[in-house]
Amino acid sequence: MREIVVFGDPILNRVAEKVEVFDEELTRLAAEMHRIMISAPGVGLAAPQVGAAIQMAIVDVSVGEDPDQLHILINPTICETEGSQKGEEGCLSFPDITTVVERPYRVLIQAQDLAGNPFELQAEGFLARAFCHEIDHLKGVLMTDRISRLKRDLIKKKVQKRVKAGTWQP
Ligand code: NI
């Protein structure tokens, strides 16, 4: 059983590898990621967050309630963006920490599904934010890379305190 890795683990800062083989193992990993995401609970999870440095991420803003809202993105790219939005963001690799992050309001994404078939997806608002956050993970970019140094240092201090207390184990 895989577990969520938290900030401090170097896998979160690495560029993930492109998926070339679309096999049963990949499908199993996507299903396991979905289970882990739901039990966390969260609205998205990227493969590097469970120790697999490959370009796959899932987003499900229904947190498992509505199968139509599960999006599995393999080798995704953001092709177009429009507007901007500011909002509170969390990350399963930063338990109990949120921060305000600026993101595009609308995005157009190209990705592949579990069979390797390419597709396009448009999203706006919170869903667009979730896609941007997860696709960032695949590039080794975290929400703390999208905020001011001052805010980033505050979060790092919080984490360091918890590492000392033994409640944060990268
Ligand atoms: Ni995250």
mmCIF file of C-alpha atoms and ligand atoms in Angstrom:
data_model
loop_
_atom_site.group_PDB
_atom_site.id
_atom_site.type_symbol
_atom_site.label_atom_id
_atom_site.label_comp_id
_atom_site.label_asym_id
_atom_site.label_seq_id
_atom_site.Cartn_x
_atom_site.Cartn_y
_atom_site.Cartn_z
ATOM 1 C CA MET A 1 0.000 0.000 0.000
ATOM 2 C CA ARG A 2 1.390 3.365 -1.020
ATOM 3 C CA GLU A 3 1.329 6.388 1.249
ATOM 4 C CA ILE A 4 1.303 10.121 0.676
ATOM 5 C CA VAL A 5 4.745 11.691 0.915
ATOM 6 C CA VAL A 6 4.974 15.111 2.523
ATOM 7 C CA PHE A 7 6.978 18.244 1.801
ATOM 8 C CA GLY A 8 10.668 17.596 2.395
ATOM 9 C CA ASP A 9 10.758 14.423 0.326
ATOM 10 C CA PRO A 10 12.926 15.179 -2.740
ATOM 11 C CA ILE A 11 10.554 13.299 -5.078
ATOM 12 C CA LEU A 12 8.182 16.275 -4.816
ATOM 13 C CA ASN A 13 10.778 18.586 -6.384
ATOM 14 C CA ARG A 14 11.631 16.407 -9.351
ATOM 15 C CA VAL A 15 10.235 16.570 -12.871
ATOM 16 C CA ALA A 16 8.192 13.397 -13.326
ATOM 17 C CA GLU A 17 8.863 11.033 -16.216
ATOM 18 C CA LYS A 18 6.586 10.862 -19.205
ATOM 19 C CA VAL A 19 4.314 7.815 -19.284
ATOM 20 C CA GLU A 20 5.125 5.641 -22.321
ATOM 21 C CA VAL A 21 3.491 2.345 -21.355
ATOM 22 C CA PHE A 22 -0.266 2.248 -20.820
ATOM 23 C CA ASP A 23 -0.729 -1.061 -19.069
ATOM 24 C CA GLU A 24 -2.655 -2.663 -16.217
ATOM 25 C CA GLU A 25 -0.103 -1.459 -13.709
ATOM 26 C CA LEU A 26 -0.859 2.136 -14.666
ATOM 27 C CA THR A 27 -4.601 1.528 -14.280
ATOM 28 C CA ARG A 28 -4.017 -0.073 -10.881
ATOM 29 C CA LEU A 29 -1.908 2.896 -9.760
ATOM 30 C CA ALA A 30 -4.651 5.339 -10.842
ATOM 31 C CA ALA A 31 -7.241 3.360 -8.853
ATOM 32 C CA GLU A 32 -4.991 3.218 -5.808
ATOM 33 C CA MET A 33 -4.318 6.964 -6.056
ATOM 34 C CA HIS A 34 -8.067 7.581 -6.159
ATOM 35 C CA ARG A 35 -8.599 5.484 -3.023
ATOM 36 C CA ILE A 36 -5.793 7.287 -1.213
ATOM 37 C CA MET A 37 -7.117 10.689 -2.322
ATOM 38 C CA ILE A 38 -10.637 9.905 -1.085
ATOM 39 C CA SER A 39 -9.514 8.601 2.295
ATOM 40 C CA ALA A 40 -7.170 11.568 2.836
ATOM 41 C CA PRO A 41 -9.579 13.287 1.894
ATOM 42 C CA GLY A 42 -8.584 15.559 -0.972
ATOM 43 C CA VAL A 43 -9.701 16.695 -4.426
ATOM 44 C CA GLY A 44 -6.550 15.799 -6.328
ATOM 45 C CA LEU A 45 -3.369 13.787 -6.182
ATOM 46 C CA ALA A 46 -0.294 13.506 -8.380
ATOM 47 C CA ALA A 47 1.670 10.271 -8.776
ATOM 48 C CA PRO A 48 4.907 11.701 -7.283
ATOM 49 C CA GLN A 49 2.921 12.330 -4.079
ATOM 50 C CA VAL A 50 2.611 8.573 -3.641
ATOM 51 C CA GLY A 51 6.214 7.905 -4.581
ATOM 52 C CA ALA A 52 5.755 7.257 -8.320
ATOM 53 C CA ALA A 53 7.695 9.842 -10.337
ATOM 54 C CA ILE A 54 5.554 9.602 -13.467
ATOM 55 C CA GLN A 55 3.334 12.121 -15.237
ATOM 56 C CA MET A 56 -0.054 11.030 -13.980
ATOM 57 C CA ALA A 57 -2.427 13.027 -11.808
ATOM 58 C CA ILE A 58 -6.029 12.663 -10.756
ATOM 59 C CA VAL A 59 -8.594 15.303 -9.907
ATOM 60 C CA ASP A 60 -11.996 14.564 -8.410
ATOM 61 C CA VAL A 61 -13.699 17.543 -6.825
ATOM 62 C CA SER A 62 -16.594 15.251 -5.796
ATOM 63 C CA VAL A 63 -14.123 13.271 -3.613
ATOM 64 C CA GLY A 64 -15.471 9.956 -4.890
ATOM 65 C CA GLU A 65 -19.183 10.862 -4.847
ATOM 66 C CA ASP A 66 -19.634 11.213 -8.613
ATOM 67 C CA PRO A 67 -17.714 8.920 -11.027
ATOM 68 C CA ASP A 68 -18.188 11.487 -13.831
ATOM 69 C CA GLN A 69 -16.041 13.933 -11.940
ATOM 70 C CA LEU A 70 -12.954 11.753 -11.777
ATOM 71 C CA HIS A 71 -10.354 13.060 -14.209
ATOM 72 C CA ILE A 72 -7.244 11.023 -14.866
ATOM 73 C CA LEU A 73 -4.595 13.081 -16.599
ATOM 74 C CA ILE A 74 -1.581 11.365 -18.124
ATOM 75 C CA ASN A 75 1.239 13.434 -19.650
ATOM 76 C CA PRO A 76 -0.915 16.567 -19.304
ATOM 77 C CA THR A 77 -0.032 20.010 -20.616
ATOM 78 C CA ILE A 78 -1.799 23.308 -20.154
ATOM 79 C CA CYS A 79 -2.262 24.709 -23.663
ATOM 80 C CA GLU A 80 -4.200 27.870 -22.987
ATOM 81 C CA THR A 81 -4.998 29.978 -19.971
ATOM 82 C CA GLU A 82 -7.328 32.901 -19.480
ATOM 83 C CA GLY A 83 -7.881 35.336 -16.648
ATOM 84 C CA SER A 84 -6.781 34.829 -13.087
ATOM 85 C CA GLN A 85 -8.190 33.909 -9.690
ATOM 86 C CA LYS A 86 -6.896 34.072 -6.157
ATOM 87 C CA GLY A 87 -7.990 31.480 -3.654
ATOM 88 C CA GLU A 88 -7.091 29.323 -0.690
ATOM 89 C CA GLU A 89 -5.258 26.174 -1.673
ATOM 90 C CA GLY A 90 -4.256 23.068 0.179
ATOM 91 C CA CYS A 91 -2.135 20.060 -0.708
ATOM 92 C CA LEU A 92 -2.092 16.531 0.678
ATOM 93 C CA SER A 93 1.702 16.844 0.919
ATOM 94 C CA PHE A 94 1.212 19.846 3.248
ATOM 95 C CA PRO A 95 -1.244 18.434 5.804
ATOM 96 C CA ASP A 96 -3.261 21.121 7.653
ATOM 97 C CA ILE A 97 -1.614 23.977 5.744
ATOM 98 C CA THR A 98 -3.382 26.261 3.287
ATOM 99 C CA THR A 99 -2.211 29.342 1.457
ATOM 100 C CA VAL A 100 -3.632 31.788 -1.069
ATOM 101 C CA VAL A 101 -2.363 31.053 -4.574
ATOM 102 C CA GLU A 102 -3.006 32.920 -7.796
ATOM 103 C CA ARG A 103 -4.008 30.701 -10.717
ATOM 104 C CA PRO A 104 -5.517 31.164 -14.193
ATOM 105 C CA TYR A 105 -9.310 31.359 -14.133
ATOM 106 C CA ARG A 106 -9.762 29.162 -17.201
ATOM 107 C CA VAL A 107 -7.500 26.508 -18.701
ATOM 108 C CA LEU A 108 -7.402 24.249 -21.725
ATOM 109 C CA ILE A 109 -5.608 20.990 -21.062
ATOM 110 C CA GLN A 110 -4.335 18.260 -23.348
ATOM 111 C CA ALA A 111 -3.661 14.873 -21.821
ATOM 112 C CA GLN A 112 -3.898 11.138 -22.427
ATOM 113 C CA ASP A 113 -6.246 8.672 -20.772
ATOM 114 C CA LEU A 114 -5.371 5.263 -19.328
ATOM 115 C CA ALA A 115 -5.488 3.729 -22.807
ATOM 116 C CA GLY A 116 -3.136 6.381 -24.171
ATOM 117 C CA ASN A 117 -5.835 8.175 -26.129
ATOM 118 C CA PRO A 118 -5.345 11.940 -26.294
ATOM 119 C CA PHE A 119 -8.112 14.270 -25.153
ATOM 120 C CA GLU A 120 -8.731 17.921 -24.431
ATOM 121 C CA LEU A 121 -10.445 19.362 -21.425
ATOM 122 C CA GLN A 122 -11.580 22.838 -20.536
ATOM 123 C CA ALA A 123 -12.072 23.939 -16.966
ATOM 124 C CA GLU A 124 -12.670 27.087 -15.002
ATOM 125 C CA GLY A 125 -12.812 28.253 -11.420
ATOM 126 C CA PHE A 126 -12.016 25.702 -8.730
ATOM 127 C CA LEU A 127 -11.594 22.830 -11.207
ATOM 128 C CA ALA A 128 -9.072 24.877 -13.211
ATOM 129 C CA ARG A 129 -7.217 25.580 -9.961
ATOM 130 C CA ALA A 130 -7.119 21.872 -9.121
ATOM 131 C CA PHE A 131 -5.765 20.961 -12.573
ATOM 132 C CA CYS A 132 -3.054 23.625 -12.374
ATOM 133 C CA HIS A 133 -2.029 22.475 -8.885
ATOM 134 C CA GLU A 134 -1.744 18.804 -9.906
ATOM 135 C CA ILE A 135 0.023 19.502 -13.204
ATOM 136 C CA ASP A 136 2.525 21.640 -11.269
ATOM 137 C CA HIS A 137 3.325 18.570 -9.135
ATOM 138 C CA LEU A 138 4.407 16.715 -12.278
ATOM 139 C CA LYS A 139 6.975 19.450 -12.913
ATOM 140 C CA GLY A 140 8.249 19.371 -9.348
ATOM 141 C CA VAL A 141 6.496 22.666 -8.600
ATOM 142 C CA LEU A 142 4.652 23.021 -5.287
ATOM 143 C CA MET A 143 2.100 25.584 -4.116
ATOM 144 C CA THR A 144 4.857 27.096 -1.981
ATOM 145 C CA ASP A 145 6.749 27.901 -5.195
ATOM 146 C CA ARG A 146 3.791 30.064 -6.268
ATOM 147 C CA ILE A 147 3.720 32.413 -3.265
ATOM 148 C CA SER A 148 5.938 35.156 -1.856
ATOM 149 C CA ARG A 149 9.187 34.280 -0.108
ATOM 150 C CA LEU A 150 7.779 35.692 3.131
ATOM 151 C CA LYS A 151 4.762 33.369 3.058
ATOM 152 C CA ARG A 152 6.944 30.453 1.958
ATOM 153 C CA ASP A 153 9.323 30.994 4.895
ATOM 154 C CA LEU A 154 6.385 31.034 7.310
ATOM 155 C CA ILE A 155 5.197 27.680 6.004
ATOM 156 C CA LYS A 156 8.727 26.251 6.152
ATOM 157 C CA LYS A 157 8.999 27.342 9.796
ATOM 158 C CA LYS A 158 5.696 25.626 10.601
ATOM 159 C CA VAL A 159 6.965 22.452 8.939
ATOM 160 C CA GLN A 160 10.302 22.585 10.760
ATOM 161 C CA LYS A 161 8.481 22.836 14.086
ATOM 162 C CA ARG A 162 6.454 19.769 13.230
ATOM 163 C CA VAL A 163 9.539 17.865 12.060
ATOM 164 C CA LYS A 164 11.101 18.573 15.468
ATOM 165 C CA ALA A 165 7.911 17.481 17.220
ATOM 166 C CA GLY A 166 7.937 14.269 15.185
ATOM 167 C CA THR A 167 4.568 14.965 13.559
ATOM 168 C CA TRP A 168 5.992 15.621 10.089
ATOM 169 C CA GLN A 169 8.075 12.838 8.561
ATOM 170 C CA PRO A 170 9.334 13.317 5.020
HETATM 171 NI NI NI B 1 -0.683 19.083 -3.978
#
